[in-house]
Amino acid sequence: MSISEITEKIQALKAERNAVILAHNYQLGEVQDIADFAGDSLELSRKAAETDAAVIVFCGVHFMAETAKILSPEKTVLIPDPHAGCPMADMINAEQLREFKSQHPGLPVVAYVNTSAEVKAESDICCTSANAVRIVESLDADTILFVPDKSLGSYVASKTNKKVITYCGFCPTHHRILSQDVVRAKRAHPEAIVIAHPECTPDVVALADVVESTSGMIRFVKSSDAREFIVCTERGILHRLKLDSPDKQFYNPSPLNICPNMKKITLEKVLWSLQDMQYEITLPQDMIEKARAAIEGMIAV
Ligand code: 13P
Ligand code: SF4
């Protein structure tokens, strides 16, 4: 089947099922193109909470689809490949979080949205890369626990006067971008602005002119007068950057900045997902309620 035939079938089934397709900015270009909305984690969780569709097909990784289910428990939430997980989110489970809390009693826990529902349920409030500093600032405590990303945690610590105790998780995809790669790219393109995701290592972040969430990067590039950008994040974002700014140049600092889990979702799998109504995200009701309080706390801030 050609891409246009698959797209046609997806559109017909989407109408029949009263479904909405949400896609993260790291998805394959053709998946972003058939989505009703593509965005960063914060925008996608807002869309999931707002939609009046009966079915949400979530093109992203597992924790993102879980977040959609938590915010819209009455809706059917499908992920086209149930094996699209996030290795960073899998670096901490509820038991490990309880152990971390017991080492630092009484401190509030900020959970990056890249966590499982059971970890969110054990946390006080969630954050995304777009609002992490604001969330930490909003808490009435001088010291906070931050899980699981040590890179985002250390970026947040550099932007606030609060003490941030971080867990030891990290994103393998972002950590494959090395500071040497960025230095080499800067040497080759001295006019280029370096934009980085805060999941990058602190030495890469230190070389960046701008540190933003994925949609923050897209907005920055669109409104910038600069013509060239070195893009330190997962390469799926280049699809949207090039669509929005075809006259600008984008440089990939590393050949290794691919998240294999994000790439597990293909156009065919989106079609099969709608055909077979698979794979449905289900969560226990009490976990939904506890995790929802942490996510809604974030949305309120
Ligand atoms: P954003 O929220 O910035 O889109 O990032 C999500 C993510 O998984 C980054 O690796
Ligand atoms: Fe997880 Fe990193 Fe992939 Fe984002 S890019 S989904 S944090 S592994």
Tab-separated table of C-alpha atoms and ligand atoms in Angstrom:
chain	number	residue	atom	x	y	z
A	1	MET	CA	0.000	0.000	0.000
A	2	SER	CA	1.282	3.493	-0.776
A	3	ILE	CA	1.514	6.229	1.859
A	4	SER	CA	-1.496	7.993	0.314
A	5	GLU	CA	-3.601	4.798	0.394
A	6	ILE	CA	-2.713	4.193	4.053
A	7	THR	CA	-3.450	7.831	4.860
A	8	GLU	CA	-6.849	7.617	3.184
A	9	LYS	CA	-7.771	4.510	5.171
A	10	ILE	CA	-6.576	6.110	8.414
A	11	GLN	CA	-8.701	9.212	7.768
A	12	ALA	CA	-11.809	7.114	7.029
A	13	LEU	CA	-11.363	4.949	10.132
A	14	LYS	CA	-10.612	7.975	12.275
A	15	ALA	CA	-13.994	9.470	11.369
A	16	GLU	CA	-15.771	6.134	11.879
A	17	ARG	CA	-14.248	5.640	15.337
A	18	ASN	CA	-14.488	9.301	16.384
A	19	ALA	CA	-10.746	9.234	17.035
A	20	VAL	CA	-8.060	11.884	17.367
A	21	ILE	CA	-4.400	11.199	16.535
A	22	LEU	CA	-1.768	12.861	18.741
A	23	ALA	CA	1.936	12.651	17.842
A	24	HIS	CA	5.115	13.677	19.608
A	25	ASN	CA	7.647	15.891	17.817
A	26	TYR	CA	10.089	12.926	17.593
A	27	GLN	CA	7.730	10.731	15.566
A	28	LEU	CA	8.511	9.761	11.970
A	29	GLY	CA	7.631	12.593	9.561
A	30	GLU	CA	4.792	10.690	7.909
A	31	VAL	CA	3.253	9.937	11.322
A	32	GLN	CA	3.459	13.608	12.358
A	33	ASP	CA	1.814	14.501	9.042
A	34	ILE	CA	-1.322	12.366	9.613
A	35	ALA	CA	-1.701	13.522	13.237
A	36	ASP	CA	-4.398	15.998	14.247
A	37	PHE	CA	-1.830	17.554	16.539
A	38	ALA	CA	1.937	17.181	16.972
A	39	GLY	CA	3.683	18.712	19.953
A	40	ASP	CA	5.785	18.377	23.092
A	41	SER	CA	4.785	16.444	26.218
A	42	LEU	CA	3.049	19.396	27.881
A	43	GLU	CA	1.010	20.334	24.800
A	44	LEU	CA	0.063	16.699	24.177
A	45	SER	CA	-1.162	16.231	27.744
A	46	ARG	CA	-3.257	19.402	27.406
A	47	LYS	CA	-4.725	18.165	24.102
A	48	ALA	CA	-5.511	14.769	25.648
A	49	ALA	CA	-7.372	16.485	28.493
A	50	GLU	CA	-9.338	18.777	26.148
A	51	THR	CA	-10.384	16.534	23.274
A	52	ASP	CA	-14.000	15.408	22.948
A	53	ALA	CA	-13.091	12.462	20.676
A	54	ALA	CA	-14.006	8.999	21.994
A	55	VAL	CA	-10.656	7.471	21.059
A	56	ILE	CA	-7.119	8.853	21.342
A	57	VAL	CA	-4.468	7.181	19.179
A	58	PHE	CA	-1.232	8.200	20.848
A	59	CYS	CA	1.847	8.191	18.595
A	60	GLY	CA	4.648	8.477	21.107
A	61	VAL	CA	6.077	6.366	23.914
A	62	HIS	CA	4.187	4.453	26.573
A	63	PHE	CA	4.305	6.996	29.435
A	64	MET	CA	2.802	9.639	27.113
A	65	ALA	CA	-0.153	7.392	26.247
A	66	GLU	CA	-0.552	6.611	29.964
A	67	THR	CA	-0.652	10.347	30.704
A	68	ALA	CA	-3.434	10.721	28.126
A	69	LYS	CA	-5.361	7.879	29.821
A	70	ILE	CA	-4.875	9.447	33.262
A	71	LEU	CA	-6.257	12.769	32.017
A	72	SER	CA	-9.085	11.197	29.992
A	73	PRO	CA	-9.935	7.950	31.808
A	74	GLU	CA	-13.343	7.680	30.149
A	75	LYS	CA	-11.740	7.604	26.680
A	76	THR	CA	-10.181	4.681	24.856
A	77	VAL	CA	-6.459	5.407	24.556
A	78	LEU	CA	-4.519	3.334	22.025
A	79	ILE	CA	-0.786	3.089	21.393
A	80	PRO	CA	0.041	1.605	17.972
A	81	ASP	CA	3.049	-0.344	19.341
A	82	PRO	CA	2.902	-1.475	22.983
A	83	HIS	CA	6.684	-1.949	23.016
A	84	ALA	CA	7.399	1.742	22.431
A	85	GLY	CA	8.701	2.450	25.933
A	86	CYS	CA	11.012	5.115	27.336
A	87	PRO	CA	14.237	3.719	28.825
A	88	MET	CA	14.556	6.789	31.048
A	89	ALA	CA	11.052	6.297	32.471
A	90	ASP	CA	11.951	2.650	33.126
A	91	MET	CA	14.944	3.689	35.261
A	92	ILE	CA	12.695	4.189	38.302
A	93	ASN	CA	9.669	2.229	39.549
A	94	ALA	CA	7.370	2.915	42.513
A	95	GLU	CA	9.447	0.807	44.898
A	96	GLN	CA	12.685	2.571	43.942
A	97	LEU	CA	10.947	5.929	44.392
A	98	ARG	CA	9.719	4.919	47.881
A	99	GLU	CA	13.301	3.937	48.745
A	100	PHE	CA	14.602	7.304	47.412
A	101	LYS	CA	11.968	9.149	49.478
A	102	SER	CA	12.877	7.207	52.605
A	103	GLN	CA	16.493	8.378	52.200
A	104	HIS	CA	15.239	12.008	52.177
A	105	PRO	CA	12.131	12.040	54.393
A	106	GLY	CA	9.633	14.879	54.189
A	107	LEU	CA	10.819	16.364	50.888
A	108	PRO	CA	8.387	16.971	48.009
A	109	VAL	CA	8.892	14.884	44.869
A	110	VAL	CA	8.775	16.434	41.408
A	111	ALA	CA	8.377	13.712	38.779
A	112	TYR	CA	9.351	14.445	35.203
A	113	VAL	CA	6.378	13.399	33.058
A	114	ASN	CA	8.739	10.747	31.599
A	115	THR	CA	7.716	8.309	34.363
A	116	SER	CA	5.246	5.452	34.670
A	117	ALA	CA	1.778	6.027	36.150
A	118	GLU	CA	2.815	4.175	39.343
A	119	VAL	CA	5.722	6.622	39.852
A	120	LYS	CA	3.485	9.630	39.191
A	121	ALA	CA	1.058	8.220	41.752
A	122	GLU	CA	3.858	8.301	44.366
A	123	SER	CA	4.880	11.887	43.486
A	124	ASP	CA	3.647	15.302	44.604
A	125	ILE	CA	3.658	17.044	41.245
A	126	CYS	CA	4.737	16.408	37.662
A	127	CYS	CA	6.690	18.604	35.281
A	128	THR	CA	7.772	18.531	31.654
A	129	SER	CA	10.901	20.008	30.108
A	130	ALA	CA	8.793	23.062	29.194
A	131	ASN	CA	7.814	23.948	32.769
A	132	ALA	CA	10.280	22.170	35.112
A	133	VAL	CA	11.854	25.386	36.461
A	134	ARG	CA	8.441	26.989	37.047
A	135	ILE	CA	7.123	23.892	38.832
A	136	VAL	CA	10.130	23.664	41.159
A	137	GLU	CA	9.863	27.409	41.881
A	138	SER	CA	6.164	27.010	42.707
A	139	LEU	CA	6.801	24.589	45.584
A	140	ASP	CA	6.848	25.761	49.164
A	141	ALA	CA	10.121	23.995	50.036
A	142	ASP	CA	13.820	24.902	49.785
A	143	THR	CA	14.897	21.379	48.883
A	144	ILE	CA	13.108	19.066	46.479
A	145	LEU	CA	13.560	15.562	45.110
A	146	PHE	CA	13.615	15.329	41.318
A	147	VAL	CA	13.081	12.047	39.432
A	148	PRO	CA	14.226	10.411	37.243
A	149	ASP	CA	16.338	12.641	34.943
A	150	LYS	CA	19.611	13.818	36.457
A	151	SER	CA	20.294	16.053	33.423
A	152	LEU	CA	16.997	17.940	33.539
A	153	GLY	CA	17.363	18.027	37.350
A	154	SER	CA	20.788	19.626	37.142
A	155	TYR	CA	19.552	22.124	34.528
A	156	VAL	CA	16.676	23.077	36.857
A	157	ALA	CA	19.107	23.391	39.793
A	158	SER	CA	21.191	25.855	37.741
A	159	LYS	CA	18.089	28.038	37.224
A	160	THR	CA	16.761	28.200	40.788
A	161	ASN	CA	18.043	28.928	44.279
A	162	LYS	CA	16.439	25.764	45.599
A	163	LYS	CA	18.419	22.642	46.356
A	164	VAL	CA	17.490	19.912	43.872
A	165	ILE	CA	18.344	16.328	44.805
A	166	THR	CA	18.191	14.304	41.606
A	167	TYR	CA	17.709	10.625	40.930
A	168	CYS	CA	20.275	8.924	38.676
A	169	GLY	CA	18.180	8.422	35.497
A	170	PHE	CA	19.032	9.787	32.055
A	171	CYS	CA	17.960	9.631	28.416
A	172	PRO	CA	20.258	7.312	26.445
A	173	THR	CA	19.397	9.096	23.188
A	174	HIS	CA	20.292	12.578	24.431
A	175	HIS	CA	23.377	11.317	26.236
A	176	ARG	CA	24.738	9.976	22.962
A	177	ILE	CA	25.154	13.600	21.815
A	178	LEU	CA	28.642	14.489	23.076
A	179	SER	CA	30.131	17.900	23.784
A	180	GLN	CA	32.881	17.084	21.234
A	181	ASP	CA	30.130	16.653	18.603
A	182	VAL	CA	28.779	20.111	19.401
A	183	VAL	CA	32.256	21.705	19.392
A	184	ARG	CA	32.947	20.113	15.982
A	185	ALA	CA	29.599	21.332	14.593
A	186	LYS	CA	30.269	24.862	15.918
A	187	ARG	CA	33.682	24.884	14.248
A	188	ALA	CA	32.117	23.797	10.931
A	189	HIS	CA	29.212	26.300	11.239
A	190	PRO	CA	30.445	29.273	13.276
A	191	GLU	CA	27.332	31.368	12.540
A	192	ALA	CA	24.924	28.692	13.775
A	193	ILE	CA	22.918	29.021	17.007
A	194	VAL	CA	23.138	25.955	19.276
A	195	ILE	CA	19.733	24.829	20.579
A	196	ALA	CA	19.582	21.973	23.097
A	197	HIS	CA	17.024	19.926	25.000
A	198	PRO	CA	17.628	19.908	28.793
A	199	GLU	CA	17.881	16.083	28.694
A	200	CYS	CA	21.321	16.584	27.110
A	201	THR	CA	24.353	16.225	29.383
A	202	PRO	CA	25.304	19.374	31.359
A	203	ASP	CA	28.433	19.871	29.198
A	204	VAL	CA	26.271	19.937	26.042
A	205	VAL	CA	23.764	22.259	27.751
A	206	ALA	CA	26.688	24.544	28.707
A	207	LEU	CA	27.535	24.921	24.993
A	208	ALA	CA	23.956	25.821	24.039
A	209	ASP	CA	22.692	29.319	23.259
A	210	VAL	CA	19.106	28.235	23.884
A	211	VAL	CA	17.731	25.402	26.093
A	212	GLU	CA	14.110	24.487	25.394
A	213	SER	CA	11.530	21.700	25.214
A	214	THR	CA	10.925	20.332	21.713
A	215	SER	CA	8.052	22.724	20.964
A	216	GLY	CA	10.008	25.546	22.614
A	217	MET	CA	12.779	24.899	20.072
A	218	ILE	CA	10.285	24.898	17.195
A	219	ARG	CA	8.851	28.251	18.335
A	220	PHE	CA	12.309	29.747	18.889
A	221	VAL	CA	13.588	28.774	15.424
A	222	LYS	CA	10.455	30.037	13.692
A	223	SER	CA	10.722	33.479	15.268
A	224	SER	CA	14.526	33.778	15.101
A	225	ASP	CA	16.339	35.960	12.551
A	226	ALA	CA	19.265	33.514	12.563
A	227	ARG	CA	19.649	31.318	9.470
A	228	GLU	CA	21.556	28.314	10.862
A	229	PHE	CA	20.970	26.055	13.867
A	230	ILE	CA	22.815	23.149	15.472
A	231	VAL	CA	20.018	21.020	16.897
A	232	CYS	CA	20.919	18.981	20.008
A	233	THR	CA	17.978	16.662	20.483
A	234	GLU	CA	16.318	13.651	18.841
A	235	ARG	CA	16.395	14.083	15.068
A	236	GLY	CA	12.624	13.618	14.524
A	237	ILE	CA	12.259	17.308	15.361
A	238	LEU	CA	14.006	18.232	12.107
A	239	HIS	CA	10.847	17.301	10.173
A	240	ARG	CA	8.835	20.123	11.713
A	241	LEU	CA	11.752	22.573	11.817
A	242	LYS	CA	12.297	22.160	8.067
A	243	LEU	CA	8.560	22.384	7.292
A	244	ASP	CA	8.179	25.585	9.324
A	245	SER	CA	11.409	27.221	8.104
A	246	PRO	CA	12.380	25.793	4.708
A	247	ASP	CA	14.820	28.655	4.122
A	248	LYS	CA	16.876	27.906	7.296
A	249	GLN	CA	19.725	25.414	7.708
A	250	PHE	CA	19.762	22.728	10.402
A	251	TYR	CA	22.769	20.696	11.486
A	252	ASN	CA	22.642	17.413	13.362
A	253	PRO	CA	25.627	17.259	15.723
A	254	SER	CA	25.629	13.454	16.016
A	255	PRO	CA	24.713	10.450	13.867
A	256	LEU	CA	23.422	8.728	17.036
A	257	ASN	CA	20.564	11.020	18.108
A	258	ILE	CA	17.746	8.592	17.278
A	259	CYS	CA	15.244	7.336	19.860
A	260	PRO	CA	14.508	3.775	18.657
A	261	ASN	CA	11.313	3.630	20.699
A	262	MET	CA	9.818	6.752	19.133
A	263	LYS	CA	10.536	5.201	15.717
A	264	LYS	CA	8.588	2.017	16.535
A	265	ILE	CA	5.351	3.785	15.549
A	266	THR	CA	4.844	3.576	11.789
A	267	LEU	CA	1.995	4.644	9.531
A	268	GLU	CA	0.948	0.990	9.042
A	269	LYS	CA	0.801	0.466	12.814
A	270	VAL	CA	-1.414	3.564	13.177
A	271	LEU	CA	-3.793	2.046	10.614
A	272	TRP	CA	-3.804	-1.378	12.323
A	273	SER	CA	-4.314	0.331	15.661
A	274	LEU	CA	-7.535	1.927	14.401
A	275	GLN	CA	-8.637	-1.215	12.571
A	276	ASP	CA	-8.202	-3.549	15.558
A	277	MET	CA	-8.648	-0.949	18.351
A	278	GLN	CA	-5.254	-1.988	19.734
A	279	TYR	CA	-3.256	-1.587	21.967
A	280	GLU	CA	-5.441	-0.197	24.692
A	281	ILE	CA	-3.897	1.513	27.739
A	282	THR	CA	-5.550	0.356	30.972
A	283	LEU	CA	-4.673	1.446	34.489
A	284	PRO	CA	-6.155	0.714	37.937
A	285	GLN	CA	-8.640	3.406	39.025
A	286	ASP	CA	-6.802	4.287	42.265
A	287	MET	CA	-3.535	4.740	40.359
A	288	ILE	CA	-5.300	6.998	37.842
A	289	GLU	CA	-6.642	9.164	40.662
A	290	LYS	CA	-3.310	9.558	42.464
A	291	ALA	CA	-1.304	10.142	39.276
A	292	ARG	CA	-3.933	12.584	38.028
A	293	ALA	CA	-3.480	14.792	41.099
A	294	ALA	CA	0.258	15.133	40.264
A	295	ILE	CA	-0.419	15.947	36.584
A	296	GLU	CA	-3.283	18.344	37.310
A	297	GLY	CA	-1.096	20.075	39.892
A	298	MET	CA	1.370	20.716	37.067
A	299	ILE	CA	-1.289	21.908	34.627
A	300	ALA	CA	-2.656	24.294	37.273
A	301	VAL	CA	0.810	25.888	37.718
B	1	13P	P1	9.446	17.312	25.257
B	1	13P	O1	8.457	17.376	26.336
B	1	13P	O2	10.405	18.468	25.230
B	1	13P	O3	8.780	17.143	23.930
B	1	13P	O4	10.388	16.038	25.488
B	1	13P	C1	9.900	14.740	25.648
B	1	13P	C2	10.961	13.740	25.564
B	1	13P	O5	10.774	12.562	25.720
B	1	13P	C3	12.282	14.226	25.296
B	1	13P	O6	13.157	13.153	25.161
B	2	SF4	FE1	12.679	8.546	26.467
B	2	SF4	FE2	14.851	9.773	25.559
B	2	SF4	FE3	13.256	8.549	23.844
B	2	SF4	FE4	12.499	10.835	25.056
B	2	SF4	S1	14.158	10.553	23.590
B	2	SF4	S2	11.285	8.996	24.794
B	2	SF4	S3	13.422	10.547	27.081
B	2	SF4	S4	14.454	7.601	25.500
